[in-house]
């Protein structure tokens, strides 16, 4: 490590990264009750999820360049302040419209940690060591959405739906205070301008890089596989197999454990073997799981095991490949690592939204074929994008 900023406490980056994923799912158990509370329909309540995801996608495009220009620390502090305030607004919501508006602001604030945690790591570590640190941080993005529904269900039953937003507000304030106290600036070479044309030039230079497109596309497709599962698995288990929501929650935790296991392995192996050796290993494991899932559909096997075990393999593989792909993508041009992180995150969110909608459109009432096929397509896409990056691994984006 040469000419790098002081390494910040990893727990601050983990906590900041977890804020957005925590808020994403914590109010899901309250959604049916909100229909009656606000005298509306379920589709309108569901906008609180859809617009949250879309808001994250677009906000990431701003945080990256802003942190490249003004620094990681102020950008993160502003985001955490917005997150805490918006969570409080949601807790005090007086209508479904005010709740949805609060959710959009909550997403705008919550995505700051998701973007800037990765950029901060890249500021203080070289590429291969950054992959290991990112793997640790990425575990927070697996733990938070896995725990959030169970936590939200408990809070709703014990204290009412407003508690599901009061807790994120409190968490946001605690992380904001911690970051203000312990986080120092890590972007030692800020870019000179942040006008719209400069932002477009930075994004344009990244989009012209086969290496960036390949690595970013690789991670976007792995996210697409995960959201394909999220879109199909609850319906298959609860509606087709007639199992309870609590059983789905149990199985989903197992998927998260698999993903975290892959992240843990990546954190230990990335420095030793390098990103370009671990990515194909991870994609290969995911491919095995995806093919197994499609094979179960072809064989007419529709059981909890046929739904969750193949996805467990996909999760392990994604846990191995994704942090390495992220580290490689934001290393293409380290000087605009924030812009690269934001653009990559934007692609991930759009991929997740697209795969979710496709699975929902083609979902049938007898099996999990739509989910299984889309997971396989996403995994093939992940491999294809990695092969694109392999052809231009050393070319900078500018």
Coordinates of C-alpha atoms in Angstrom, one line a residue:
X1 CA 0.0 0.0 0.0
X2 CA 1.6 3.3 -1.1
X3 CA 0.4 6.9 -0.8
X4 CA -2.9 5.7 0.6
X5 CA -5.2 7.4 3.1
X6 CA -5.6 6.0 6.6
X7 CA -7.6 2.9 6.7
X8 CA -11.0 3.6 8.4
X9 CA -12.6 1.2 10.9
X10 CA -14.2 -1.6 8.8
X11 CA -17.2 -1.7 11.1
X12 CA -18.2 1.8 10.1
X13 CA -18.2 0.8 6.4
X14 CA -20.1 -2.4 7.2
X15 CA -22.8 -0.4 9.2
X16 CA -23.1 2.3 6.5
X17 CA -23.4 -0.3 3.8
X18 CA -26.1 -2.2 5.7
X19 CA -28.4 0.8 6.1
X20 CA -29.9 0.7 2.6
X21 CA -30.5 -3.1 2.4
X22 CA -31.9 -3.0 6.0
X23 CA -34.6 -0.4 5.0
X24 CA -35.4 -2.2 1.8
X25 CA -37.1 -5.2 3.4
X26 CA -37.9 -4.3 7.0
X27 CA -41.4 -3.0 6.2
X28 CA -42.4 -5.9 4.0
X29 CA -44.3 -7.7 6.8
X30 CA -46.3 -4.5 7.4
X31 CA -47.4 -4.1 3.8
X32 CA -50.7 -6.1 4.0
X33 CA -51.7 -4.1 7.1
X34 CA -50.9 -0.8 5.5
X35 CA -53.6 -1.5 2.9
X36 CA -56.2 -1.0 5.6
X37 CA -54.4 1.6 7.5
X38 CA -54.2 4.0 4.5
X39 CA -57.4 2.8 2.8
X40 CA -55.6 1.9 -0.4
X41 CA -54.7 -1.2 -2.5
X42 CA -51.8 -3.5 -2.3
X43 CA -50.3 -2.4 -5.6
X44 CA -50.0 1.1 -4.3
X45 CA -48.4 0.0 -1.1
X46 CA -46.0 -2.1 -3.2
X47 CA -44.7 1.1 -4.8
X48 CA -42.8 1.6 -1.5
X49 CA -40.6 -1.2 -2.7
X50 CA -40.5 -0.5 -6.4
X51 CA -39.7 3.2 -6.1
X52 CA -37.1 2.4 -3.4
X53 CA -35.2 0.3 -5.8
X54 CA -35.4 2.8 -8.6
X55 CA -34.4 5.7 -6.4
X56 CA -31.3 3.7 -5.3
X57 CA -30.4 3.1 -8.9
X58 CA -30.4 6.8 -9.9
X59 CA -29.0 8.1 -6.6
X60 CA -25.9 6.0 -7.1
X61 CA -25.1 8.0 -10.2
X62 CA -24.8 11.1 -8.1
X63 CA -23.0 9.9 -5.1
X64 CA -20.1 8.5 -7.0
X65 CA -19.1 11.7 -8.9
X66 CA -19.9 13.8 -5.9
X67 CA -17.5 11.8 -3.7
X68 CA -14.9 12.0 -6.5
X69 CA -15.1 15.8 -6.4
X70 CA -15.9 16.7 -2.8
X71 CA -14.6 13.7 -0.9
X72 CA -16.0 10.4 0.4
X73 CA -16.6 11.6 4.0
X74 CA -18.9 14.6 3.3
X75 CA -20.9 12.6 0.7
X76 CA -21.4 9.7 3.1
X77 CA -22.4 12.0 6.0
X78 CA -25.0 13.8 3.9
X79 CA -26.4 10.5 2.8
X80 CA -26.7 9.2 6.3
X81 CA -28.4 12.4 7.4
X82 CA -30.9 12.1 4.6
X83 CA -31.5 8.4 5.5
X84 CA -32.1 9.1 9.2
X85 CA -34.5 12.0 8.5
X86 CA -36.4 10.1 5.8
X87 CA -36.8 7.1 8.1
X88 CA -38.3 9.4 10.7
X89 CA -40.6 10.9 8.1
X90 CA -41.8 7.4 7.2
X91 CA -42.4 6.6 10.9
X92 CA -44.6 9.8 11.1
X93 CA -46.3 9.2 7.7
X94 CA -49.9 10.4 7.6
X95 CA -50.9 9.0 4.1
X96 CA -49.6 6.4 1.7
X97 CA -48.3 9.2 -0.5
X98 CA -46.2 10.6 2.3
X99 CA -44.9 7.1 3.1
X100 CA -43.9 6.5 -0.5
X101 CA -42.2 9.9 -0.7
X102 CA -40.3 9.1 2.6
X103 CA -39.3 5.7 1.2
X104 CA -37.8 7.4 -1.9
X105 CA -35.8 9.8 0.3
X106 CA -34.8 6.8 2.5
X107 CA -33.4 5.0 -0.5
X108 CA -31.5 8.1 -1.7
X109 CA -29.9 8.4 1.7
X110 CA -29.4 4.7 2.2
X111 CA -27.5 4.1 -1.0
X112 CA -24.7 6.4 0.1
X113 CA -23.1 3.6 2.1
X114 CA -23.6 1.1 -0.6
X115 CA -21.7 3.2 -3.1
X116 CA -19.1 4.9 -0.9
X117 CA -18.1 1.9 1.2
X118 CA -16.7 0.3 -1.9
X119 CA -15.0 3.5 -3.1
X120 CA -13.4 4.1 0.3
X121 CA -12.0 0.5 0.3
X122 CA -10.5 1.1 -3.2
X123 CA -9.0 4.4 -1.9
X124 CA -7.0 2.6 0.8
X125 CA -6.2 -0.8 -0.7
X126 CA -4.6 -2.1 -3.9
X127 CA -7.0 -4.1 -6.2
X128 CA -6.5 -7.6 -4.9
X129 CA -6.6 -6.6 -1.2
X130 CA -9.6 -4.4 -2.0
X131 CA -11.5 -7.5 -3.2
X132 CA -11.0 -9.1 0.2
X133 CA -12.2 -6.1 2.1
X134 CA -15.2 -5.6 -0.2
X135 CA -16.1 -9.3 0.4
X136 CA -16.4 -8.5 4.1
X137 CA -18.4 -5.4 3.5
X138 CA -20.6 -7.2 1.0
X139 CA -21.6 -9.7 3.7
X140 CA -23.5 -6.8 5.3
X141 CA -25.6 -6.6 2.2
X142 CA -26.5 -10.2 2.6
X143 CA -27.1 -10.2 6.4
X144 CA -29.3 -7.0 6.5
X145 CA -32.0 -8.1 4.0
X146 CA -32.0 -11.6 5.5
X147 CA -32.6 -10.3 9.0
X148 CA -34.8 -7.4 8.1
X149 CA -38.1 -9.2 7.4
X150 CA -37.9 -11.1 10.6
X151 CA -37.1 -8.0 12.5
X152 CA -39.8 -6.0 10.8
X153 CA -42.4 -8.7 11.6
X154 CA -41.5 -8.6 15.3
X155 CA -41.6 -4.8 15.4
X156 CA -44.9 -4.7 13.7
X157 CA -46.6 -7.2 16.0
X158 CA -45.1 -5.8 19.1
X159 CA -45.1 -2.0 18.5
X160 CA -47.0 -1.4 15.2
X161 CA -45.8 -0.6 11.7
X162 CA -44.2 2.7 12.6
X163 CA -41.6 1.0 14.6
X164 CA -40.2 -0.6 11.4
X165 CA -39.2 2.9 10.3
X166 CA -38.2 4.2 13.8
X167 CA -35.5 1.6 14.1
X168 CA -33.8 2.5 10.8
X169 CA -34.0 6.2 11.9
X170 CA -32.2 5.3 15.1
X171 CA -29.6 3.1 13.2
X172 CA -29.0 6.0 10.8
X173 CA -28.3 8.4 13.6
X174 CA -25.9 6.0 15.3
X175 CA -24.0 5.4 12.1
X176 CA -23.9 9.1 11.3
X177 CA -22.5 9.9 14.7
X178 CA -19.9 7.1 14.4
X179 CA -18.8 8.2 10.9
X180 CA -18.6 11.8 12.0
X181 CA -16.3 10.7 14.8
X182 CA -14.1 8.1 13.3
X183 CA -14.1 8.4 9.5
X184 CA -11.4 10.4 7.9
X185 CA -11.2 11.5 4.2
X186 CA -9.8 8.8 1.9
X187 CA -10.0 10.5 -1.5
X188 CA -6.7 12.3 -1.5
X189 CA -6.9 13.3 -5.2
X190 CA -10.3 14.8 -5.8
X191 CA -11.3 15.6 -9.4
X192 CA -11.4 19.3 -10.2
X193 CA -15.0 19.6 -11.4
X194 CA -18.4 18.1 -11.1
X195 CA -20.4 19.8 -13.8
X196 CA -22.8 17.7 -15.8
X197 CA -20.5 17.4 -18.8
X198 CA -17.7 16.2 -16.5
X199 CA -20.0 13.5 -15.1
X200 CA -21.0 12.4 -18.6
X201 CA -17.4 12.3 -19.7
X202 CA -16.5 10.1 -16.7
X203 CA -19.4 7.8 -17.3
X204 CA -18.6 7.8 -21.0
X205 CA -15.0 6.8 -20.5
X206 CA -16.1 3.9 -18.3
X207 CA -18.7 2.8 -20.8
X208 CA -16.0 2.7 -23.5
X209 CA -13.9 0.3 -21.5
X210 CA -14.4 -3.3 -22.3
X211 CA -12.8 -4.2 -18.9
X212 CA -15.3 -2.0 -17.0
X213 CA -18.3 -3.2 -19.0
X214 CA -17.2 -6.8 -18.5
X215 CA -16.7 -6.7 -14.8
X216 CA -19.7 -4.5 -14.1
X217 CA -21.9 -6.7 -16.3
X218 CA -20.6 -9.8 -14.5
X219 CA -21.8 -8.4 -11.2
X220 CA -25.1 -7.0 -12.6
X221 CA -26.0 -10.5 -13.9
X222 CA -25.2 -12.1 -10.5
X223 CA -27.5 -9.6 -8.9
X224 CA -30.1 -10.4 -11.6
X225 CA -29.9 -14.1 -10.6
X226 CA -30.6 -13.2 -7.0
X227 CA -33.6 -11.0 -7.8
X228 CA -35.0 -13.7 -10.1
X229 CA -35.0 -15.9 -7.0
X230 CA -36.6 -13.2 -4.8
X231 CA -39.3 -12.7 -7.4
X232 CA -40.2 -16.4 -7.8
X233 CA -39.4 -18.3 -4.6
X234 CA -42.0 -16.8 -2.2
X235 CA -44.8 -17.5 -4.7
X236 CA -43.6 -21.0 -5.4
X237 CA -43.2 -22.0 -1.7
X238 CA -46.2 -20.3 -0.2
X239 CA -48.8 -20.5 -3.1
X240 CA -47.8 -23.6 -5.0
X241 CA -46.3 -25.7 -2.2
X242 CA -48.7 -24.3 0.5
X243 CA -46.0 -23.6 3.0
X244 CA -46.0 -20.8 5.6
X245 CA -44.2 -17.5 5.4
X246 CA -42.1 -18.4 8.4
X247 CA -40.8 -21.5 6.5
X248 CA -39.8 -19.3 3.6
X249 CA -37.9 -17.0 6.0
X250 CA -36.0 -20.0 7.4
X251 CA -35.0 -21.2 3.9
X252 CA -34.1 -17.7 2.9
X253 CA -31.6 -17.4 5.8
X254 CA -29.9 -20.5 4.4
X255 CA -29.5 -18.8 1.1
X256 CA -27.9 -15.8 2.8
X257 CA -25.6 -18.1 4.8
X258 CA -24.4 -19.6 1.5
X259 CA -23.8 -16.1 0.0
X260 CA -21.9 -15.1 3.1
X261 CA -19.8 -18.3 3.0
X262 CA -18.8 -17.4 -0.6
X263 CA -18.0 -13.8 0.6
X264 CA -15.9 -15.2 3.5
X265 CA -13.9 -17.5 1.1
X266 CA -13.4 -14.5 -1.3
X267 CA -12.1 -12.4 1.6
X268 CA -9.5 -15.1 2.4
X269 CA -8.5 -16.1 -1.1
X270 CA -8.6 -12.9 -3.2
X271 CA -5.2 -11.6 -2.1
X272 CA -3.6 -15.0 -2.7
X273 CA -5.1 -15.9 -6.0
X274 CA -6.2 -12.6 -7.5
X275 CA -9.6 -11.5 -8.9
X276 CA -9.2 -13.1 -12.3
X277 CA -8.8 -16.6 -10.9
X278 CA -11.6 -16.4 -8.4
X279 CA -14.3 -14.9 -10.6
X280 CA -14.5 -17.9 -13.0
X281 CA -14.5 -20.3 -10.0
X282 CA -17.5 -18.4 -8.6
X283 CA -19.3 -18.3 -11.9
X284 CA -18.7 -22.0 -12.3
X285 CA -20.3 -22.8 -9.0
X286 CA -23.3 -20.6 -9.8
X287 CA -23.6 -22.3 -13.2
X288 CA -23.7 -25.7 -11.6
X289 CA -26.5 -24.5 -9.3
X290 CA -28.5 -22.9 -12.1
X291 CA -28.3 -26.0 -14.3
X292 CA -29.4 -28.1 -11.4
X293 CA -32.4 -25.9 -10.9
X294 CA -33.5 -26.1 -14.5
X295 CA -32.9 -29.9 -14.4
X296 CA -35.3 -30.2 -11.5
X297 CA -38.0 -28.3 -13.5
X298 CA -37.5 -30.5 -16.5
X299 CA -37.8 -33.6 -14.3
X300 CA -41.0 -32.3 -12.8
X301 CA -39.5 -32.0 -9.2
X302 CA -41.2 -29.1 -7.3
X303 CA -40.2 -29.3 -3.7
X304 CA -38.6 -26.8 -1.2
X305 CA -35.3 -28.7 -1.8
X306 CA -35.5 -28.3 -5.6
X307 CA -36.1 -24.6 -5.2
X308 CA -33.6 -23.7 -2.5
X309 CA -30.7 -26.1 -2.8
X310 CA -29.8 -25.1 -6.4
X311 CA -30.0 -21.4 -5.4
X312 CA -27.8 -22.2 -2.4
X313 CA -25.1 -23.2 -4.9
X314 CA -25.7 -20.0 -7.0
X315 CA -25.5 -18.0 -3.8
X316 CA -22.1 -19.5 -2.9
X317 CA -20.8 -18.9 -6.4
X318 CA -22.1 -15.3 -6.4
X319 CA -20.5 -14.7 -3.0
X320 CA -17.1 -15.8 -4.5
X321 CA -17.3 -13.9 -7.8
X322 CA -19.2 -10.7 -7.0
X323 CA -16.7 -8.9 -4.6
X324 CA -13.9 -9.7 -7.0
X325 CA -15.9 -8.3 -10.0
X326 CA -16.7 -5.2 -8.0
X327 CA -13.0 -4.7 -7.0
X328 CA -11.9 -5.2 -10.6
X329 CA -14.6 -2.8 -12.1
X330 CA -13.7 0.1 -9.7
X331 CA -10.0 -0.5 -10.3
X332 CA -10.2 0.1 -14.1
X333 CA -9.7 3.8 -13.4
X334 CA -9.0 4.4 -9.7
X335 CA -9.2 8.2 -10.0
X336 CA -12.9 8.0 -10.7
X337 CA -13.6 5.0 -8.5
X338 CA -16.6 6.7 -7.1
X339 CA -18.2 7.2 -10.5
X340 CA -17.4 3.6 -11.4
X341 CA -19.0 2.3 -8.2
X342 CA -22.1 4.4 -8.8
X343 CA -22.5 3.4 -12.4
X344 CA -21.9 -0.2 -11.5
X345 CA -24.5 0.0 -8.8
X346 CA -27.0 1.6 -11.1
X347 CA -26.6 -1.3 -13.5
X348 CA -27.0 -3.8 -10.7
X349 CA -30.3 -2.2 -9.5
X350 CA -31.7 -2.0 -13.1
X351 CA -30.7 -5.6 -13.7
X352 CA -32.4 -6.6 -10.5
X353 CA -35.6 -4.7 -11.4
X354 CA -35.6 -6.2 -14.9
X355 CA -35.2 -9.8 -13.9
X356 CA -37.8 -9.3 -11.1
X357 CA -40.4 -8.1 -13.6
X358 CA -39.6 -10.8 -16.2
X359 CA -40.0 -13.6 -13.6
X360 CA -43.3 -12.1 -12.3
X361 CA -44.6 -11.8 -15.9
X362 CA -43.9 -15.5 -16.8
X363 CA -44.6 -17.1 -13.4
X364 CA -47.1 -19.9 -13.7
X365 CA -49.2 -21.7 -11.1
X366 CA -47.5 -25.1 -11.2
X367 CA -43.7 -24.9 -10.9
X368 CA -40.7 -22.6 -10.7
X369 CA -39.7 -22.8 -14.4
X370 CA -39.7 -19.0 -14.9
X371 CA -37.4 -18.4 -11.9
X372 CA -35.1 -21.3 -12.8
X373 CA -34.7 -20.3 -16.4
X374 CA -34.0 -16.6 -15.6
X375 CA -31.4 -17.6 -13.0
X376 CA -29.7 -19.7 -15.7
X377 CA -29.8 -16.9 -18.2
X378 CA -28.4 -14.5 -15.6
X379 CA -25.5 -16.9 -14.8
X380 CA -24.7 -17.4 -18.5
X381 CA -24.7 -13.6 -18.9
X382 CA -22.3 -13.3 -15.9
X383 CA -19.9 -15.7 -17.6
X384 CA -20.2 -13.9 -20.9
X385 CA -19.5 -10.5 -19.4
X386 CA -16.5 -11.9 -17.6
X387 CA -15.1 -13.2 -20.9
X388 CA -15.5 -9.7 -22.3
X389 CA -13.4 -8.3 -19.5
X390 CA -10.7 -11.0 -19.9
X391 CA -10.0 -9.6 -23.3
X392 CA -9.2 -6.2 -21.9
X393 CA -8.1 -6.5 -18.3
X394 CA -5.4 -3.9 -18.3
X395 CA -7.0 -1.2 -20.4
X396 CA -8.0 1.9 -18.3
X397 CA -11.3 3.6 -18.8
X398 CA -9.8 7.0 -19.6

